[in-house]
CSV table of C-alpha atoms in Angstrom, one decimal:
chain,number,residue,atom,x,y,z
A,836,UNK,CA,-20.1,1.3,0.2
A,837,UNK,CA,-22.7,0.0,-2.6
A,838,UNK,CA,-21.1,-2.7,-3.7
A,839,UNK,CA,-18.6,-3.3,-0.7
A,840,UNK,CA,-20.1,-1.9,2.9
A,841,UNK,CA,-17.3,-3.4,4.3
A,842,UNK,CA,-15.0,-1.1,2.4
A,843,UNK,CA,-17.6,1.3,2.5
A,844,UNK,CA,-17.2,1.3,6.4
A,845,UNK,CA,-13.8,1.9,6.2
A,846,UNK,CA,-14.0,5.1,4.1
A,847,UNK,CA,-16.0,6.4,7.1
A,848,UNK,CA,-19.3,5.6,6.5
A,849,UNK,CA,-20.3,3.9,9.9
A,850,UNK,CA,-23.8,3.1,9.8
A,851,UNK,CA,-23.3,-0.8,9.1
A,852,UNK,CA,-22.0,-0.8,12.2
A,853,UNK,CA,-24.6,1.3,13.8
A,854,UNK,CA,-27.6,-0.7,15.9
A,855,UNK,CA,-26.0,-3.8,14.3
A,856,UNK,CA,-25.2,-7.2,15.8
A,857,UNK,CA,-23.9,-6.4,19.8
A,858,UNK,CA,-20.9,-8.2,20.9
A,859,UNK,CA,-21.0,-11.9,22.2
A,860,UNK,CA,-23.4,-12.2,19.3
A,861,UNK,CA,-23.4,-13.0,15.7
A,862,UNK,CA,-22.6,-15.7,13.3
A,863,UNK,CA,-19.1,-17.1,13.2
A,864,UNK,CA,-16.3,-15.7,11.4
A,865,UNK,CA,-15.0,-17.3,8.4
A,866,UNK,CA,-11.0,-18.3,9.2
A,867,UNK,CA,-9.2,-18.2,6.4
A,868,UNK,CA,-7.3,-20.7,4.8
A,869,UNK,CA,-3.1,-20.6,5.6
A,870,UNK,CA,-2.3,-22.6,2.6
A,871,UNK,CA,-0.9,-20.8,0.7
A,872,UNK,CA,-2.0,-17.9,2.3
A,873,UNK,CA,1.0,-15.1,2.1
A,874,UNK,CA,0.0,-15.2,-2.2
A,875,UNK,CA,3.2,-15.1,-4.4
A,876,UNK,CA,6.4,-13.6,-3.9
A,877,UNK,CA,6.5,-9.4,-4.1
A,878,UNK,CA,8.6,-8.6,-6.9
A,879,UNK,CA,10.4,-5.4,-7.0
A,880,UNK,CA,10.8,-4.6,-10.0
A,881,UNK,CA,8.7,-1.8,-11.1
A,882,UNK,CA,8.2,-1.0,-14.8
A,883,UNK,CA,8.8,2.5,-16.5
A,884,UNK,CA,6.0,5.0,-15.9
A,885,UNK,CA,5.0,6.3,-19.3
A,886,UNK,CA,3.6,9.7,-19.2
A,887,UNK,CA,-0.1,9.8,-20.8
A,888,UNK,CA,-3.1,12.7,-20.3
A,889,UNK,CA,-4.9,9.6,-21.2
A,890,UNK,CA,-5.4,6.4,-18.7
A,891,UNK,CA,-7.7,4.0,-18.3
A,892,UNK,CA,-7.0,2.3,-15.0
A,893,UNK,CA,-7.7,-1.4,-13.2
A,894,UNK,CA,-11.5,-0.6,-13.2
A,895,UNK,CA,-12.0,0.6,-16.7
A,896,UNK,CA,-12.5,4.2,-16.0
A,897,UNK,CA,-11.3,6.3,-18.0
A,898,UNK,CA,-9.2,9.3,-17.2
A,899,UNK,CA,-8.4,12.0,-20.2
A,900,UNK,CA,-7.4,15.5,-20.0
A,901,UNK,CA,-6.1,18.3,-22.6
A,902,UNK,CA,-2.7,19.0,-20.4
A,903,UNK,CA,-1.0,17.7,-17.1
A,904,UNK,CA,-3.4,18.5,-13.9
A,905,UNK,CA,-1.8,21.6,-12.0
A,906,UNK,CA,-5.1,21.5,-9.7
A,907,UNK,CA,-6.3,18.3,-8.0
A,908,UNK,CA,-9.0,18.0,-5.4
A,909,UNK,CA,-8.8,15.4,-3.5
A,910,UNK,CA,-12.1,14.1,-1.5
A,911,UNK,CA,-10.7,11.0,-0.1
A,912,UNK,CA,-6.6,10.1,1.2
A,913,UNK,CA,-5.6,7.6,-1.4
A,914,UNK,CA,-5.6,10.5,-3.6
A,915,UNK,CA,-3.7,12.5,-0.6
A,916,UNK,CA,-1.3,9.6,-0.1
A,917,UNK,CA,-0.7,9.2,-4.0
A,918,UNK,CA,0.1,13.4,-4.7
A,919,UNK,CA,2.1,13.6,-2.0
A,920,UNK,CA,4.5,10.5,-3.5
A,921,UNK,CA,4.7,12.4,-6.4
A,922,UNK,CA,5.7,15.8,-4.8
A,923,UNK,CA,2.4,17.6,-5.3
A,924,UNK,CA,0.4,19.4,-2.7
A,925,UNK,CA,-3.4,18.8,-3.6
A,926,UNK,CA,-5.5,22.0,-3.9
A,927,UNK,CA,-7.8,21.1,-1.3
A,928,UNK,CA,-8.8,18.1,0.0
A,929,UNK,CA,-11.5,17.1,2.9
A,930,UNK,CA,-9.3,14.7,5.1
A,931,UNK,CA,-6.6,15.1,8.0
A,932,UNK,CA,-4.1,12.9,6.5
A,933,UNK,CA,-1.5,15.6,5.3
A,934,UNK,CA,-1.6,16.8,8.9
A,935,UNK,CA,0.3,13.4,9.7
A,936,UNK,CA,4.2,14.0,10.4
A,937,UNK,CA,5.3,11.4,7.8
A,938,UNK,CA,3.1,13.7,4.8
A,939,UNK,CA,3.1,17.9,5.3
A,940,UNK,CA,2.8,18.4,9.0
A,941,UNK,CA,0.7,20.0,10.7
A,942,UNK,CA,1.9,23.5,9.8
A,943,UNK,CA,2.1,22.8,5.9
A,944,UNK,CA,-1.5,20.9,6.0
A,945,UNK,CA,-3.1,24.3,7.7
A,946,UNK,CA,-2.3,26.0,4.4
A,947,UNK,CA,-4.0,23.1,2.1
A,948,UNK,CA,-7.9,24.4,2.2
A,949,UNK,CA,-10.3,22.2,3.4
A,950,UNK,CA,-13.5,21.4,1.5
A,951,UNK,CA,-16.7,21.3,3.8
A,952,UNK,CA,-19.5,18.5,3.8
A,953,UNK,CA,-16.8,16.7,5.3
A,954,UNK,CA,-15.8,12.9,3.4
A,955,UNK,CA,-19.5,11.9,3.0
A,956,UNK,CA,-21.5,14.4,1.5
A,957,UNK,CA,-18.2,17.0,0.4
A,958,UNK,CA,-20.0,20.9,-1.1
A,959,UNK,CA,-19.9,20.7,-4.8
A,960,UNK,CA,-19.7,24.3,-4.8
A,961,UNK,CA,-16.7,24.7,-2.7
A,962,UNK,CA,-15.5,22.0,-5.0
A,963,UNK,CA,-15.4,24.4,-8.1
A,964,UNK,CA,-14.8,27.2,-6.5
A,965,UNK,CA,-11.1,25.6,-6.5
A,966,UNK,CA,-11.0,25.6,-10.5
A,967,UNK,CA,-9.8,22.3,-10.5
A,968,UNK,CA,-8.2,20.4,-13.0
A,969,UNK,CA,-8.8,16.4,-11.6
A,970,UNK,CA,-11.3,15.9,-8.8
A,971,UNK,CA,-10.3,12.6,-7.2
A,972,UNK,CA,-13.0,10.7,-4.8
A,973,UNK,CA,-13.7,7.5,-3.8
A,974,UNK,CA,-16.3,5.8,-6.5
A,975,UNK,CA,-19.2,4.7,-3.9
A,976,UNK,CA,-18.9,7.5,-2.1
A,977,UNK,CA,-18.6,9.6,-4.5
A,978,UNK,CA,-19.5,8.8,-7.7
A,979,UNK,CA,-23.1,10.8,-7.6
A,980,UNK,CA,-21.1,13.7,-7.5
A,981,UNK,CA,-20.3,13.2,-11.5
A,982,UNK,CA,-23.6,14.6,-13.0
A,983,UNK,CA,-22.9,18.1,-11.1
A,984,UNK,CA,-18.8,18.5,-12.0
A,985,UNK,CA,-18.8,16.9,-15.9
A,986,UNK,CA,-19.3,20.5,-17.4
A,987,UNK,CA,-16.6,22.3,-14.9
A,988,UNK,CA,-13.6,19.4,-14.5
A,989,UNK,CA,-12.7,15.6,-14.6
A,990,UNK,CA,-13.6,13.5,-11.7
A,991,UNK,CA,-12.0,10.4,-11.4
A,992,UNK,CA,-13.5,7.6,-9.5
A,993,UNK,CA,-11.4,5.5,-8.5
A,994,UNK,CA,-12.2,2.7,-6.0
A,995,UNK,CA,-9.0,0.3,-4.3
A,996,UNK,CA,-9.6,-2.9,-2.8
A,997,UNK,CA,-6.0,-4.1,-2.3
A,998,UNK,CA,-2.4,-2.5,-2.2
A,999,UNK,CA,-1.8,-3.7,-5.9
A,1000,UNK,CA,-4.7,-1.8,-6.6
A,1001,UNK,CA,-3.2,1.4,-5.0
A,1002,UNK,CA,0.1,0.8,-7.0
A,1003,UNK,CA,-1.9,1.1,-10.4
A,1004,UNK,CA,-3.4,4.3,-9.2
A,1005,UNK,CA,-0.2,5.8,-8.5
A,1006,UNK,CA,0.9,4.8,-11.4
A,1007,UNK,CA,-1.8,6.5,-13.5
A,1008,UNK,CA,-1.4,9.3,-11.7
A,1009,UNK,CA,1.9,9.7,-12.2
A,1010,UNK,CA,1.4,9.4,-15.6
A,1011,UNK,CA,-1.2,11.7,-15.7
A,1012,UNK,CA,1.0,14.5,-13.9
A,1013,UNK,CA,4.5,13.7,-15.7
A,1014,UNK,CA,5.8,12.9,-12.2
A,1015,UNK,CA,7.4,9.6,-13.4
A,1016,UNK,CA,10.0,9.4,-12.2
A,1017,UNK,CA,8.2,10.5,-8.8
A,1018,UNK,CA,6.6,7.3,-9.3
A,1019,UNK,CA,8.6,5.0,-9.7
A,1020,UNK,CA,10.4,6.2,-6.6
A,1021,UNK,CA,7.7,5.8,-4.2
A,1022,UNK,CA,6.4,2.1,-6.1
A,1023,UNK,CA,10.1,0.7,-6.1
A,1024,UNK,CA,10.6,1.6,-2.3
A,1025,UNK,CA,7.1,0.3,-1.4
A,1026,UNK,CA,7.4,-2.9,-2.9
A,1027,UNK,CA,11.0,-3.4,-1.5
A,1028,UNK,CA,9.8,-2.7,1.8
A,1029,UNK,CA,6.7,-5.1,1.4
A,1030,UNK,CA,9.3,-7.5,-0.1
A,1031,UNK,CA,11.8,-7.5,3.2
A,1032,UNK,CA,8.5,-7.5,5.4
A,1033,UNK,CA,7.5,-10.6,3.9
A,1034,UNK,CA,10.8,-12.6,4.3
A,1035,UNK,CA,10.5,-12.7,7.9
A,1036,UNK,CA,7.0,-13.2,7.8
A,1037,UNK,CA,5.6,-13.7,11.5
A,1038,UNK,CA,3.7,-17.2,13.1
A,1039,UNK,CA,2.0,-14.9,15.4
A,1040,UNK,CA,-2.1,-14.5,14.1
A,1041,UNK,CA,-2.4,-10.7,14.0
A,1042,UNK,CA,-5.7,-8.8,13.6
A,1043,UNK,CA,-7.8,-5.7,12.4
A,1044,UNK,CA,-10.5,-4.1,13.7
A,1045,UNK,CA,-12.2,-1.2,13.9
A,1046,UNK,CA,-15.1,0.6,14.8
A,1047,UNK,CA,-16.2,3.8,17.9
A,1048,UNK,CA,-17.9,1.3,20.1
A,1049,UNK,CA,-18.8,-2.0,20.9
A,1050,UNK,CA,-20.2,-2.8,17.5
A,1051,UNK,CA,-16.9,-3.0,15.8
A,1052,UNK,CA,-15.8,-4.3,12.3
A,1053,UNK,CA,-13.0,-6.4,11.0
A,1054,UNK,CA,-11.1,-5.4,8.4
A,1055,UNK,CA,-10.5,-8.2,5.7
A,1056,UNK,CA,-7.7,-9.4,2.9
A,1057,UNK,CA,-9.9,-8.9,0.1
A,1058,UNK,CA,-11.7,-5.9,0.4
A,1059,UNK,CA,-9.3,-3.6,2.8
A,1060,UNK,CA,-6.5,-2.0,1.2
A,1061,UNK,CA,-4.2,-2.5,4.4
A,1062,UNK,CA,-5.3,-5.7,5.8
A,1063,UNK,CA,-4.1,-6.9,1.9
A,1064,UNK,CA,-1.0,-6.6,3.5
A,1065,UNK,CA,-1.2,-8.9,6.1
A,1066,UNK,CA,-1.4,-12.7,5.0
A,1067,UNK,CA,2.3,-11.3,3.7
A,1068,UNK,CA,3.3,-10.2,7.7
A,1069,UNK,CA,1.5,-13.2,10.2
A,1070,UNK,CA,-1.4,-15.4,10.2
A,1071,UNK,CA,-4.6,-13.5,9.0
A,1072,UNK,CA,-7.4,-15.8,10.1
A,1073,UNK,CA,-10.4,-13.6,8.7
A,1074,UNK,CA,-11.7,-13.5,5.0
A,1075,UNK,CA,-14.9,-11.4,3.9
A,1076,UNK,CA,-18.8,-12.7,4.5
A,1077,UNK,CA,-19.4,-10.5,1.9
A,1078,UNK,CA,-22.0,-9.1,3.6
A,1079,UNK,CA,-21.1,-5.9,6.4
A,1080,UNK,CA,-21.9,-7.0,9.9
A,1081,UNK,CA,-20.3,-6.7,13.5
A,1082,UNK,CA,-18.0,-9.0,14.6
A,1083,UNK,CA,-18.2,-10.7,18.4
A,1084,UNK,CA,-15.6,-11.0,20.8
A,1085,UNK,CA,-16.6,-14.1,21.2
A,1086,UNK,CA,-14.6,-15.2,17.8
A,1087,UNK,CA,-12.2,-13.2,18.2
A,1088,UNK,CA,-11.0,-15.0,21.1
A,1089,UNK,CA,-11.7,-18.2,19.4
A,1090,UNK,CA,-9.4,-17.7,16.3
A,1091,UNK,CA,-6.4,-17.0,19.5
A,1092,UNK,CA,-5.5,-13.9,18.5
A,1093,UNK,CA,-1.9,-13.0,19.0
A,1094,UNK,CA,-1.9,-9.4,18.1
A,1095,UNK,CA,-4.7,-6.8,17.4
A,1096,UNK,CA,-4.4,-3.5,15.9
A,1097,UNK,CA,-7.3,-1.2,16.8
A,1098,UNK,CA,-8.8,2.0,14.7
A,1099,UNK,CA,-10.5,4.3,16.5
A,1100,UNK,CA,-12.9,5.5,14.0
A,1101,UNK,CA,-15.1,8.4,15.5
A,1102,UNK,CA,-17.2,11.0,14.4
A,1103,UNK,CA,-17.5,14.1,15.5
A,1104,UNK,CA,-15.5,14.4,18.7
A,1105,UNK,CA,-13.6,11.4,19.8
A,1106,UNK,CA,-15.3,10.4,22.6
A,1107,UNK,CA,-12.6,7.3,23.8
A,1108,UNK,CA,-10.2,4.4,22.5
A,1109,UNK,CA,-12.4,1.4,20.6
A,1110,UNK,CA,-10.2,-0.9,22.7
A,1111,UNK,CA,-11.1,0.8,26.0
A,1112,UNK,CA,-14.9,0.7,25.5
A,1113,UNK,CA,-14.0,-3.2,24.2
A,1114,UNK,CA,-12.7,-3.5,27.4
A,1115,UNK,CA,-16.0,-3.5,29.3
A,1116,UNK,CA,-16.5,-6.9,27.9
A,1117,UNK,CA,-15.2,-9.5,30.4
A,1118,UNK,CA,-14.3,-11.8,27.6
A,1119,UNK,CA,-11.5,-8.8,26.4
A,1120,UNK,CA,-9.2,-10.0,28.9
A,1121,UNK,CA,-9.1,-13.3,28.0
A,1122,UNK,CA,-7.9,-13.2,24.2
A,1123,UNK,CA,-4.3,-13.6,23.7
A,1124,UNK,CA,-3.0,-10.1,22.5
A,1125,UNK,CA,-4.4,-8.3,25.7
A,1126,UNK,CA,-3.4,-11.0,28.1
A,1127,UNK,CA,0.3,-9.9,26.8
A,1128,UNK,CA,-0.1,-6.7,26.3
A,1129,UNK,CA,-0.2,-6.7,22.5
A,1130,UNK,CA,-3.0,-4.6,21.5
A,1131,UNK,CA,-2.1,-1.2,19.6
A,1132,UNK,CA,-3.8,1.7,19.1
A,1133,UNK,CA,-3.2,2.6,14.9
A,1134,UNK,CA,-4.0,6.2,13.5
A,1135,UNK,CA,-7.1,5.2,11.6
A,1136,UNK,CA,-6.2,8.2,9.1
A,1137,UNK,CA,-3.2,6.4,8.2
A,1138,UNK,CA,-4.6,2.6,8.3
A,1139,UNK,CA,-8.4,2.8,7.2
A,1140,UNK,CA,-8.1,5.8,5.1
A,1141,UNK,CA,-4.7,6.5,3.4
A,1142,UNK,CA,-4.1,3.2,1.1
A,1143,UNK,CA,-1.6,4.5,-0.6
A,1144,UNK,CA,2.1,3.5,-0.7
A,1145,UNK,CA,2.7,6.1,1.8
A,1146,UNK,CA,0.3,4.8,4.4
A,1147,UNK,CA,1.2,1.3,3.7
A,1148,UNK,CA,4.4,1.7,4.2
A,1149,UNK,CA,4.0,3.2,7.5
A,1150,UNK,CA,1.5,0.1,8.5
A,1151,UNK,CA,4.6,-2.3,7.1
A,1152,UNK,CA,7.0,-0.6,9.6
A,1153,UNK,CA,4.3,-0.5,12.5
A,1154,UNK,CA,2.9,-4.0,12.1
A,1155,UNK,CA,6.5,-5.5,11.4
A,1156,UNK,CA,7.6,-3.7,14.5
A,1157,UNK,CA,4.5,-5.4,16.6
A,1158,UNK,CA,4.4,-8.8,15.6
A,1159,UNK,CA,8.7,-9.6,16.5
């Protein structure tokens, strides 16, 4: 990502991890203060969503359409997540989130065309071949496509950083598509689940790490949608450094992490789980989470890329179960 490499990495870009600080090295982490770490209690009230063909999102991006969009192309997981919540099947996508059983499932997902070029470089011609009314992408990754798309369709660059951002995008999309009741229901379901989870906040220390090899990253609540939930669920001793870089096992060991959630992000054919690779380091076994068998490999499609209320609901279910 251009504005925040951490978010960029979590969107499948891993150049910042390759060749960066090796395990066992690196600057000390910045532990987050636990004072008021959970923030204010989650409000379960859902304001009505009004139909509108023009919305301005939290980042100041205005989307204006002539009619409710019927053909929507998704270039990143939040789009697929939102559409699923609204009962809409995207015309085409470029990720595997829809194959998850809590979304469309493998068989139905096969019926959705896949845009070639992958997440980083989806092919413009392929996108336009679907004659979309609306194309939704990640601003820092797909914003470069805007000039090529602007004369043929409407491009909406989203940039979520927190769960509140994702809820805002859900509401805006519900307004544009006329699926207001569905949007309100999805928001209510998520807020209710989050409020319930924070009532039984664990006193354990948790951490979400991600990567493909020993050069791993740590998801931080300030820049990662999934991680933004964790201060409400447990002690989460990391905040963003402001720049991307690998973390070391020593840093995790020093924080006494009780529960680790691991996202293996592979590039091409998977070549093993991240937790298995990190186990090559003798310090790995000294981390309390490892000693106690509380290392959880999670689905990166949901945890790293989904970002929407349905994905976040799955994260809440899995995280709270592990933190009991």
